Tab-separated table of C-alpha atoms and ligand atoms in Angstrom:
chain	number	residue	atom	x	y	z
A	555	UNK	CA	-37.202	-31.311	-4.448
A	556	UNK	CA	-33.985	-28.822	-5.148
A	557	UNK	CA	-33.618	-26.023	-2.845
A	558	UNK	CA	-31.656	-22.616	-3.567
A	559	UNK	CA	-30.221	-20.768	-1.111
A	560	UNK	CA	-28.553	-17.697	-0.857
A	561	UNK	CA	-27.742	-15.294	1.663
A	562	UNK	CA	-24.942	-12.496	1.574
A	563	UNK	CA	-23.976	-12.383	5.249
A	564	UNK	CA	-21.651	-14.797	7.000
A	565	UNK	CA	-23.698	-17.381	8.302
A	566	UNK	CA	-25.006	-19.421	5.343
A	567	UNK	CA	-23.910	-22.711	6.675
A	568	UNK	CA	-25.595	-22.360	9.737
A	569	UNK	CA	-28.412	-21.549	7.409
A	570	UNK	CA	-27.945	-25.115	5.569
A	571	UNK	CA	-27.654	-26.799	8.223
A	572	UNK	CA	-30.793	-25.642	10.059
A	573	UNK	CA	-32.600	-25.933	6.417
A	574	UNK	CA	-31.497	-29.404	5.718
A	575	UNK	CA	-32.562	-30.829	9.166
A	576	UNK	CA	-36.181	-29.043	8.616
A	577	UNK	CA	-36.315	-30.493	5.034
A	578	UNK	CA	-34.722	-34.180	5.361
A	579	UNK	CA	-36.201	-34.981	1.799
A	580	UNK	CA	-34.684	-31.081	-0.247
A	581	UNK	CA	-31.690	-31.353	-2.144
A	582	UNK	CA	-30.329	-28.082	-0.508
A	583	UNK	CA	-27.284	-25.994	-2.714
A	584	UNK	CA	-25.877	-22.807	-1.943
A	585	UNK	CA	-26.556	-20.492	-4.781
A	586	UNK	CA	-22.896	-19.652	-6.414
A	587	UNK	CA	-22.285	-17.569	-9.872
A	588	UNK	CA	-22.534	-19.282	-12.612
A	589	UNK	CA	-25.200	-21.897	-11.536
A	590	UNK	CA	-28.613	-22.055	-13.568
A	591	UNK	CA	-29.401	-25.820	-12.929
A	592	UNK	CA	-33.039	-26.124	-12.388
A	593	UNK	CA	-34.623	-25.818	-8.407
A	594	UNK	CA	-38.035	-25.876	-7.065
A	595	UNK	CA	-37.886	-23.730	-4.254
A	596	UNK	CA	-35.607	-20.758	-3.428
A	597	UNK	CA	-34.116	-18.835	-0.069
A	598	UNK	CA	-32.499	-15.696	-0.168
A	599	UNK	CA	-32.030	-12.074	1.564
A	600	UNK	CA	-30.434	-9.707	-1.342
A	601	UNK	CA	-29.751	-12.710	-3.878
A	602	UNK	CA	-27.658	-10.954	-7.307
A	603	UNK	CA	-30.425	-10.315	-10.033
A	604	UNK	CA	-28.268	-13.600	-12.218
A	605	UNK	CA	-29.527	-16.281	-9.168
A	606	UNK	CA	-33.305	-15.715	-10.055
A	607	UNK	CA	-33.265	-14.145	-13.324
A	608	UNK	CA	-34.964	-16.591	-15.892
A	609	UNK	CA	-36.100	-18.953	-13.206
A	610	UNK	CA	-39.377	-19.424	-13.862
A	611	UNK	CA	-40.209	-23.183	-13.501
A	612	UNK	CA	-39.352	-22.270	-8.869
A	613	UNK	CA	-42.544	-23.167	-7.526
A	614	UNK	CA	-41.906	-19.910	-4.857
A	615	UNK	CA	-39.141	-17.332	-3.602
A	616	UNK	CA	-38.752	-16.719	-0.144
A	617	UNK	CA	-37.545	-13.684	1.424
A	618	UNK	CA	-35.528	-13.753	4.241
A	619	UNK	CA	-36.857	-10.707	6.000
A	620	UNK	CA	-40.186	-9.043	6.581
A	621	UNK	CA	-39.353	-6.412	3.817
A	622	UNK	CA	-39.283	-7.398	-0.411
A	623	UNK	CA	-37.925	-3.606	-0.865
A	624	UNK	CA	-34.646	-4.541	-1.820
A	625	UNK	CA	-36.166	-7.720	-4.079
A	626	UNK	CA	-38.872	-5.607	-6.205
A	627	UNK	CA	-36.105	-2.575	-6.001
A	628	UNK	CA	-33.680	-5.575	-8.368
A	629	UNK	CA	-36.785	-6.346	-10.374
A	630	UNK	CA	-36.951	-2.314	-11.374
A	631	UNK	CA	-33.633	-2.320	-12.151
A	632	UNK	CA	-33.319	-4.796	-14.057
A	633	UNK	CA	-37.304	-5.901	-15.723
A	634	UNK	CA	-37.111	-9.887	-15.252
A	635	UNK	CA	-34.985	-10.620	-12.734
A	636	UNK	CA	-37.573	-11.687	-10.511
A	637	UNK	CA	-39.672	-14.954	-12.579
A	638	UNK	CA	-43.211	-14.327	-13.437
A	639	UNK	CA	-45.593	-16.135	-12.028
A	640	UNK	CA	-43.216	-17.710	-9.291
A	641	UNK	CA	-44.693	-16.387	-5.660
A	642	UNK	CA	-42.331	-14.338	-3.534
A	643	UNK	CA	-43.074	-15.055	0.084
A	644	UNK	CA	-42.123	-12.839	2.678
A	645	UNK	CA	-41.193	-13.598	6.652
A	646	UNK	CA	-44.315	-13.080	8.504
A	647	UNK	CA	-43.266	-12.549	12.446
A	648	UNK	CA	-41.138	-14.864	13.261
A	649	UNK	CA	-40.081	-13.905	16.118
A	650	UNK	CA	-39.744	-10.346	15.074
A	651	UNK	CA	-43.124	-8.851	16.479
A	652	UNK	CA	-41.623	-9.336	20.172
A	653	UNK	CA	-38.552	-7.596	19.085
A	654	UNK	CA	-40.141	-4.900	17.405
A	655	UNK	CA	-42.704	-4.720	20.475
A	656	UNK	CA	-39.718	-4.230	22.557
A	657	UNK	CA	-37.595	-1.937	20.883
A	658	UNK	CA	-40.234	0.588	20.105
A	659	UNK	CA	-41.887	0.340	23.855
A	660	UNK	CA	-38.194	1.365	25.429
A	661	UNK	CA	-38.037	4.293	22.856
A	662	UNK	CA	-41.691	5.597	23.783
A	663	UNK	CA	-41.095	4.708	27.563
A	664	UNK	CA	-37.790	6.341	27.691
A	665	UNK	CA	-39.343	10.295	26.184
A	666	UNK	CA	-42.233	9.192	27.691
A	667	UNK	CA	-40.440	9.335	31.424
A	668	UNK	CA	-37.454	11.881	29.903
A	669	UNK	CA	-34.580	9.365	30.190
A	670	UNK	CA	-33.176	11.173	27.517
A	671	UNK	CA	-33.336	14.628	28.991
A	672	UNK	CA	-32.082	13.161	32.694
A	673	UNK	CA	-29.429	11.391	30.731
A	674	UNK	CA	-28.266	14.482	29.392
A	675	UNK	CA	-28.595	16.541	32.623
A	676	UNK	CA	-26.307	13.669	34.139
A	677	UNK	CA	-23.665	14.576	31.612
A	678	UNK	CA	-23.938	17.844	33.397
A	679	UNK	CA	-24.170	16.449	36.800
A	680	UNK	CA	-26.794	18.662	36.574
A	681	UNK	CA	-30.286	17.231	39.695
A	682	UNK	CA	-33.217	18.774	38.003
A	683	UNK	CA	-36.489	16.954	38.665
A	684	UNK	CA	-38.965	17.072	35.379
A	685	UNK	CA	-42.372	17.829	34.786
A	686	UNK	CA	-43.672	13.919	34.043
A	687	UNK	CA	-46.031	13.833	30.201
A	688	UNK	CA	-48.982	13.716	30.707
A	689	UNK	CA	-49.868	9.789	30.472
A	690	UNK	CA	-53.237	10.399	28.694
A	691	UNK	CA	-52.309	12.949	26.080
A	692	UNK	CA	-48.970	10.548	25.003
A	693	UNK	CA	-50.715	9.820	21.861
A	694	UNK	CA	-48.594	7.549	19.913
A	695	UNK	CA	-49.096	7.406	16.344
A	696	UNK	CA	-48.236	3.629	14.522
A	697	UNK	CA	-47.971	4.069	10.835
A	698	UNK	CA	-48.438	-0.099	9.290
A	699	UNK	CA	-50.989	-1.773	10.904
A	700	UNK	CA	-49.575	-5.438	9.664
A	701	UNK	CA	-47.930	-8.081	11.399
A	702	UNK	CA	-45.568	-6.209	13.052
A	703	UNK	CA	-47.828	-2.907	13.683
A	704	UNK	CA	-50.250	-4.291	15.302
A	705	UNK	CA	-48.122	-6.097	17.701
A	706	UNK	CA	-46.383	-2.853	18.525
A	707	UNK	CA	-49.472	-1.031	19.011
A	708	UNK	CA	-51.146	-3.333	20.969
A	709	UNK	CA	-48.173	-3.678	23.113
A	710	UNK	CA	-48.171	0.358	23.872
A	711	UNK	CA	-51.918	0.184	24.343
A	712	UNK	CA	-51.307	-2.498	27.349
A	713	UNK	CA	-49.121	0.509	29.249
A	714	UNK	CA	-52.382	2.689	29.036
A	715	UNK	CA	-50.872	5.258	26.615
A	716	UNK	CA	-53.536	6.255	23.768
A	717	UNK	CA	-52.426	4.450	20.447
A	718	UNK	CA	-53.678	5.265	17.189
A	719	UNK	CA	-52.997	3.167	13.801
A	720	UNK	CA	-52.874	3.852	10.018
A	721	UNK	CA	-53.161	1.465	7.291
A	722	UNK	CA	-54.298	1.018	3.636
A	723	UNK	CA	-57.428	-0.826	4.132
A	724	UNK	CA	-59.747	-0.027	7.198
A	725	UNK	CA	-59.531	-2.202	10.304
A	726	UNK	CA	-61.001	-2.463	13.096
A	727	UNK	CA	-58.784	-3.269	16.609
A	728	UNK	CA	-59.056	-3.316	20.175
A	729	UNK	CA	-58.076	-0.448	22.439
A	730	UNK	CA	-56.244	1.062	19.221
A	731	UNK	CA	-58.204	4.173	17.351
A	732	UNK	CA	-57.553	3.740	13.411
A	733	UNK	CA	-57.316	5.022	10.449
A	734	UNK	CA	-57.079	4.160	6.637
A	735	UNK	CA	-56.132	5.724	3.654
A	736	UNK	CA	-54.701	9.265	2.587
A	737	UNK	CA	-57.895	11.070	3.517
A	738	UNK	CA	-57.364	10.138	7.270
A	739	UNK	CA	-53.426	10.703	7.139
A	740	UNK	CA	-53.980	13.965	8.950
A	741	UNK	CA	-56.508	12.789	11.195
A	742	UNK	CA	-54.056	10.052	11.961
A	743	UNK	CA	-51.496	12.387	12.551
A	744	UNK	CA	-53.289	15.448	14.219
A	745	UNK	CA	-51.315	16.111	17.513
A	746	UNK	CA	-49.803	13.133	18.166
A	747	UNK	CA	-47.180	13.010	20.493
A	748	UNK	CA	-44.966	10.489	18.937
A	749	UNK	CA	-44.665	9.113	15.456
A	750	UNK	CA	-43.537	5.296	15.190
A	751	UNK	CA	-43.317	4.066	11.478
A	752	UNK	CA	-43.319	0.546	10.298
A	753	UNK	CA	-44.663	1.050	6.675
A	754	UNK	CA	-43.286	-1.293	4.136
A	755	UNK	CA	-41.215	0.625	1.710
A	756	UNK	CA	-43.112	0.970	-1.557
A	757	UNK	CA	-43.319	4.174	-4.440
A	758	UNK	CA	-46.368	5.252	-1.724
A	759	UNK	CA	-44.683	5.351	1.304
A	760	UNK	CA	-41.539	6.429	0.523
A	761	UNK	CA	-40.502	10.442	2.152
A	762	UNK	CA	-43.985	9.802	3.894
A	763	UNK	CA	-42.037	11.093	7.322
A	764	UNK	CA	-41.722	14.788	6.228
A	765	UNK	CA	-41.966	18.236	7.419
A	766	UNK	CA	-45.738	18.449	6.300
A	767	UNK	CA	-46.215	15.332	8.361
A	768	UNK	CA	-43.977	16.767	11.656
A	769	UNK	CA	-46.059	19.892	11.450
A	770	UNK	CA	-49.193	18.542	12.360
A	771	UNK	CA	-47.790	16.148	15.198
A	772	UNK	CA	-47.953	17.830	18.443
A	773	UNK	CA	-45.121	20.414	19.273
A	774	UNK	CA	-42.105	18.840	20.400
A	775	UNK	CA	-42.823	15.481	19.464
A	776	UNK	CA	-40.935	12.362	19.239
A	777	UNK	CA	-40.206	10.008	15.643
A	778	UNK	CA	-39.333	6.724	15.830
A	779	UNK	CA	-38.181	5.061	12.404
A	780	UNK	CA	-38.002	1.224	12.393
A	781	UNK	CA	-39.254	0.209	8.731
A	782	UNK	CA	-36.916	1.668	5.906
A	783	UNK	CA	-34.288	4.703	5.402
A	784	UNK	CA	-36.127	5.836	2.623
A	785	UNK	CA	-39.556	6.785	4.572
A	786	UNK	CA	-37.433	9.810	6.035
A	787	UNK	CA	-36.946	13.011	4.340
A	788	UNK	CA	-33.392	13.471	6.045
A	789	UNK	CA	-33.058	17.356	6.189
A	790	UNK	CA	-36.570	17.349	7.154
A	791	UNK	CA	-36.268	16.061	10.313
A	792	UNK	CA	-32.959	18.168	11.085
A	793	UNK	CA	-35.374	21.269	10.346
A	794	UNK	CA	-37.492	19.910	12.835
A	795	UNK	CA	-35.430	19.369	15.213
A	796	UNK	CA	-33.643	23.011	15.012
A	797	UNK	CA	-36.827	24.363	15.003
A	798	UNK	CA	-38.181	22.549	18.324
A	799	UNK	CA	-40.881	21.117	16.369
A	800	UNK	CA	-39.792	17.740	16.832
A	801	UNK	CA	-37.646	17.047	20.237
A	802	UNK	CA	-35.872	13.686	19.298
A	803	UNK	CA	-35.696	10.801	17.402
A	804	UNK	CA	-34.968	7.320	17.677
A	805	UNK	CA	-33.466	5.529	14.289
A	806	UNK	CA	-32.536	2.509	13.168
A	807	UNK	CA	-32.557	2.367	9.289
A	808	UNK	CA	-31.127	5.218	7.043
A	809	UNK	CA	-30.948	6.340	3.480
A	810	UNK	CA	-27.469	4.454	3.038
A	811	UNK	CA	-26.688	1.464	5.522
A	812	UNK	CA	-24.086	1.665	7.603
A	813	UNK	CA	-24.721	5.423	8.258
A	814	UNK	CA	-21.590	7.239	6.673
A	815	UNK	CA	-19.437	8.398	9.451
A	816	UNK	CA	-19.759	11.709	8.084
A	817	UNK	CA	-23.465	12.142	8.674
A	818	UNK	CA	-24.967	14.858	10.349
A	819	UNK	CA	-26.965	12.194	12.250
A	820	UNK	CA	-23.907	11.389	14.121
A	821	UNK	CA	-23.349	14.936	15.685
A	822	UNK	CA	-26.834	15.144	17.137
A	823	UNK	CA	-27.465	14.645	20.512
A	824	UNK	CA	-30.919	14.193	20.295
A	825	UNK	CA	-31.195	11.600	17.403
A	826	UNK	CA	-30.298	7.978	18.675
A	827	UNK	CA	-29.104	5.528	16.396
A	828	UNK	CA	-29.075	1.347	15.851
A	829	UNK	CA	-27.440	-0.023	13.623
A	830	UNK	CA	-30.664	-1.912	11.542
A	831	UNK	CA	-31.435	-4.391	14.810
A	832	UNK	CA	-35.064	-3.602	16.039
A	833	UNK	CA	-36.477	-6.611	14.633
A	834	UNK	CA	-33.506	-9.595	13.746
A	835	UNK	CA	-33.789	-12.375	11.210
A	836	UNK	CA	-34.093	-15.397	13.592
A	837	UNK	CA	-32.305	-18.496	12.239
A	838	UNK	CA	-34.772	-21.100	14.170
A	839	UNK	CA	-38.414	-19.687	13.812
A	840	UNK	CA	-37.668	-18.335	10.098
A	841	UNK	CA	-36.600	-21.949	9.049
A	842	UNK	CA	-39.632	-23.245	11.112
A	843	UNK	CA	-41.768	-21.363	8.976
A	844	UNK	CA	-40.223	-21.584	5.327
A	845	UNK	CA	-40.017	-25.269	5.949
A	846	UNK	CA	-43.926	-25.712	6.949
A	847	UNK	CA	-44.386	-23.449	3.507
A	848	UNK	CA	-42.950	-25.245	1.627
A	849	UNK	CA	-44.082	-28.253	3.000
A	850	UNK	CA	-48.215	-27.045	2.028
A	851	UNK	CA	-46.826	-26.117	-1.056
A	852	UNK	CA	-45.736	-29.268	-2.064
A	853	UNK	CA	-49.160	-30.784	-0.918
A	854	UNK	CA	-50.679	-28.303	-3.410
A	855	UNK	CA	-52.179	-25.913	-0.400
A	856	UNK	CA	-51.864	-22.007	-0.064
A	857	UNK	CA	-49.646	-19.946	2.067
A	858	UNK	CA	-49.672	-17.063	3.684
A	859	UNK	CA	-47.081	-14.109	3.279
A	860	UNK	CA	-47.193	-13.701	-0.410
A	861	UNK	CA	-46.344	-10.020	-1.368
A	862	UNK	CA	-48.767	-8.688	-3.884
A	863	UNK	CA	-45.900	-6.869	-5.914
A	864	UNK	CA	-48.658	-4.634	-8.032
A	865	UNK	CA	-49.406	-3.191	-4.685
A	866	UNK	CA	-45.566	-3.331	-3.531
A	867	UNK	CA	-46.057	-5.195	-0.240
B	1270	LIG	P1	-47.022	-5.924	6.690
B	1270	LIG	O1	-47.615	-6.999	7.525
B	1270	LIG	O2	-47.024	-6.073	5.205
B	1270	LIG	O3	-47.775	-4.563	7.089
B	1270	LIG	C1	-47.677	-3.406	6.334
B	1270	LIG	C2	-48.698	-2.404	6.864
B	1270	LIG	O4	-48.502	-1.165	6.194
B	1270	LIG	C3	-50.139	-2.827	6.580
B	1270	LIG	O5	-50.982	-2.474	7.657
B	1270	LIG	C4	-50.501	-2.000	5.348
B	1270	LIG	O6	-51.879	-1.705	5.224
B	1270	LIG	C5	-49.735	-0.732	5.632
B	1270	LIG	N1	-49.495	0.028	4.399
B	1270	LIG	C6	-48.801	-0.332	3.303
B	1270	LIG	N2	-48.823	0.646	2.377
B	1270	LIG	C7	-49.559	1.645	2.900
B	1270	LIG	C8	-49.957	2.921	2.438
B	1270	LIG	N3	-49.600	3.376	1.226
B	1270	LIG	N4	-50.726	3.676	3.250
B	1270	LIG	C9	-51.106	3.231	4.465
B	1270	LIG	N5	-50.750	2.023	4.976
B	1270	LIG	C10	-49.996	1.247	4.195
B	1270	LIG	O7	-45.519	-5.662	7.107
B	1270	LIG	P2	-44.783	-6.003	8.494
B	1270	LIG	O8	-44.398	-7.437	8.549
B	1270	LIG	O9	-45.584	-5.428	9.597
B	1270	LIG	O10	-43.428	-5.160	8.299
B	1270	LIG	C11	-43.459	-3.761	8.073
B	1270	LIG	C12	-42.099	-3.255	7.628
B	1270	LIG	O11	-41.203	-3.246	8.734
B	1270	LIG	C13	-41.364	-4.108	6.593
B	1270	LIG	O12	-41.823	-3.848	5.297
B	1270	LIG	C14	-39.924	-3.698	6.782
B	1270	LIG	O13	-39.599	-2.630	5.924
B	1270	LIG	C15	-39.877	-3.210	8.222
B	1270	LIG	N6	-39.013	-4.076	9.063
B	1270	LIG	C16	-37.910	-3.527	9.625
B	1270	LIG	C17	-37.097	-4.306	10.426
B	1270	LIG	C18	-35.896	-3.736	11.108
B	1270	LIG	O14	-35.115	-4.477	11.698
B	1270	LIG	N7	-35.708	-2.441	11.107
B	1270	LIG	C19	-37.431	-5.662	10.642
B	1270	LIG	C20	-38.562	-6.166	10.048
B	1270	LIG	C21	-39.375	-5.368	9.253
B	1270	LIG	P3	-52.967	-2.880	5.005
B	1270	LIG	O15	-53.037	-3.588	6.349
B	1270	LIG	O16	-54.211	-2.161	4.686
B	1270	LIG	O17	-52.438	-3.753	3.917
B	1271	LIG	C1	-35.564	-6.346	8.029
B	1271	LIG	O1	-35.344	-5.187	7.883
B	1271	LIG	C2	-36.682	-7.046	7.451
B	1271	LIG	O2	-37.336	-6.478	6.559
B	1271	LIG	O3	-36.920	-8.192	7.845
């Protein structure tokens, strides 16, 4: 079995190394230009459209990462580049629900008990107690009720703060109120008091946090973006900001990646910014999983984690 790997970051032979111990039997090669030899299987976050173009005899692609945005973004650039036919498997987890859980709960704790606002009075040196939210009308809003969604708003539900969900398809989840589909996006949204997206990026999500959405939050709500730049109308939530109709936001994926040091982002206080960490690759449980994948592959069984491109997810 030949394995293809490719990863544009700096670690790829801690990648290999992990890989080959997880796959004793894979003839593991890191992808270079110029290489078309035949492989079975291949690895990658961001691969150039030449590593998979033409490849259709892999038996499946695996994405390094929970989002195939930037993979079906290639194949509309440039038609073939992914193979037809060949699976593209995405990360499921992997360690990234408890990261996400815990990023998003310290953003929704931190307005939810005005860190934020004492922070800045401490700037002032400025001892001003706060009237506390009200607890039960903190509704907080999770758009993606997948993997990761559900982890996050499940974890929020366990502090006793109302959660709602939104997803495609209708579910059905403990402690969490939900909602599918477009005719229940305002429903979803009506007077929530924070807005936490983690939507996969797809032609149906994208600009989906906009100043139609804001307006029917509650006043002075909160956004918290942890799934893709492109979800966020930029000058939208500026306007809502300057107009008090959103108080603050928490960020940590942008338009372009690293935020130009230009952007207006930078100069407002009430926008916090990370630098694309809520939820990490991890080296150990994502080569845990690909491994086991591949490993049912082989013995002709199905997976789990194959994106459905038609539906871009
Ligand atoms: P997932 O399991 O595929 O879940 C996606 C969820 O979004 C599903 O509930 C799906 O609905 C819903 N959805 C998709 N399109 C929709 C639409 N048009 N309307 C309503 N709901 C829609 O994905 P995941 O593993 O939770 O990851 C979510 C995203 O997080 C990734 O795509 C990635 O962009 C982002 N992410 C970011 C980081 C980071 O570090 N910032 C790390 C990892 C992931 P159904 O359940 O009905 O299918
Ligand atoms: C990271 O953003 C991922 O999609 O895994």
């Amino acid at each position: 079995m030949k394995v293809l790997f490719y990863q544009s970051s700096t670690d790829a032979a801690a990648w290999l190394h992990d890989l080959a111990r997880a796959l004793p039997a894979a003839e593991l090669r890191e992808w270079q230009p110029g290489d078309h030899a035949p492989a079975d299987f291949a690895i990658v976050w961001r691969p150039p459209a030449e590593m998979l173009a033409g490849r259709d005899s892999l038996r499946a692609i695996f994405n390094l990462g929970a989002g195939v945005d930037a993979m079906l973004a290639l194949e509309r650039e440039r038609p073939g580049t992914l193979p037809r036919n060949v699976p593209l498997i995405r990360l499921e987890d992997t360690g990234m629900g408890a990261q996400m859980a815990e990023y998003v709960t310290y953003a929704v704790l931190r307005y939810l008990r005005r860190f934020d606002e004492y922070q800045a009075q401490q700037s002032e040196r400025r001892w001003q107690v706060l009237k506390p939210h009200p607890r039960e009308r903190f509704t907080v809003g999770v758009l993606g009720l997948g993997v990761l969604g559900i982890r996050v708003a499940q974890t929020l539900a366990s502090f006793g703060l109302p959660v709602r969900g939104y997803s495609r398809s209708a579910k059905q989840i403990d402690g969490i109120t939900t909602f599918a589909g477009e005719a229940q996006f305002d429903a979803f949204l009506d007077g929530a008091s924070v807005l936490v997206n983690l939507l996969p990026r797809t032609p149906d999500t994208e600009g989906v946090l906009n100043a139609r959405s804001f307006a029917k939050l509650a006043r002075g709500a909160y956004l918290i973006n942890v799934a893709r730049g492109a979800h966020l109308v930029e000058a939208d939530l500026l306007d809502a900001l300057a107009s008090g109709q959103l108080s603050a936001a928490t960020l940590d994926v942008f338009h372009e990646e690293p935020l130009p040091a230009d952007h207006p982002f930078w100069r407002e206080p009430r926008i916090t910014i990370t630098p694309h960490v809520s939820a990490l690759t991890l080296r150990e449980e994502s080569v845990a999983q690909i491994a086991r994948k591949i490993d049912a592959l082989m013995r002709g069984e199905p997976v789990s984690g194959v994106v459905q491109l038609e539906r871009g997810y």
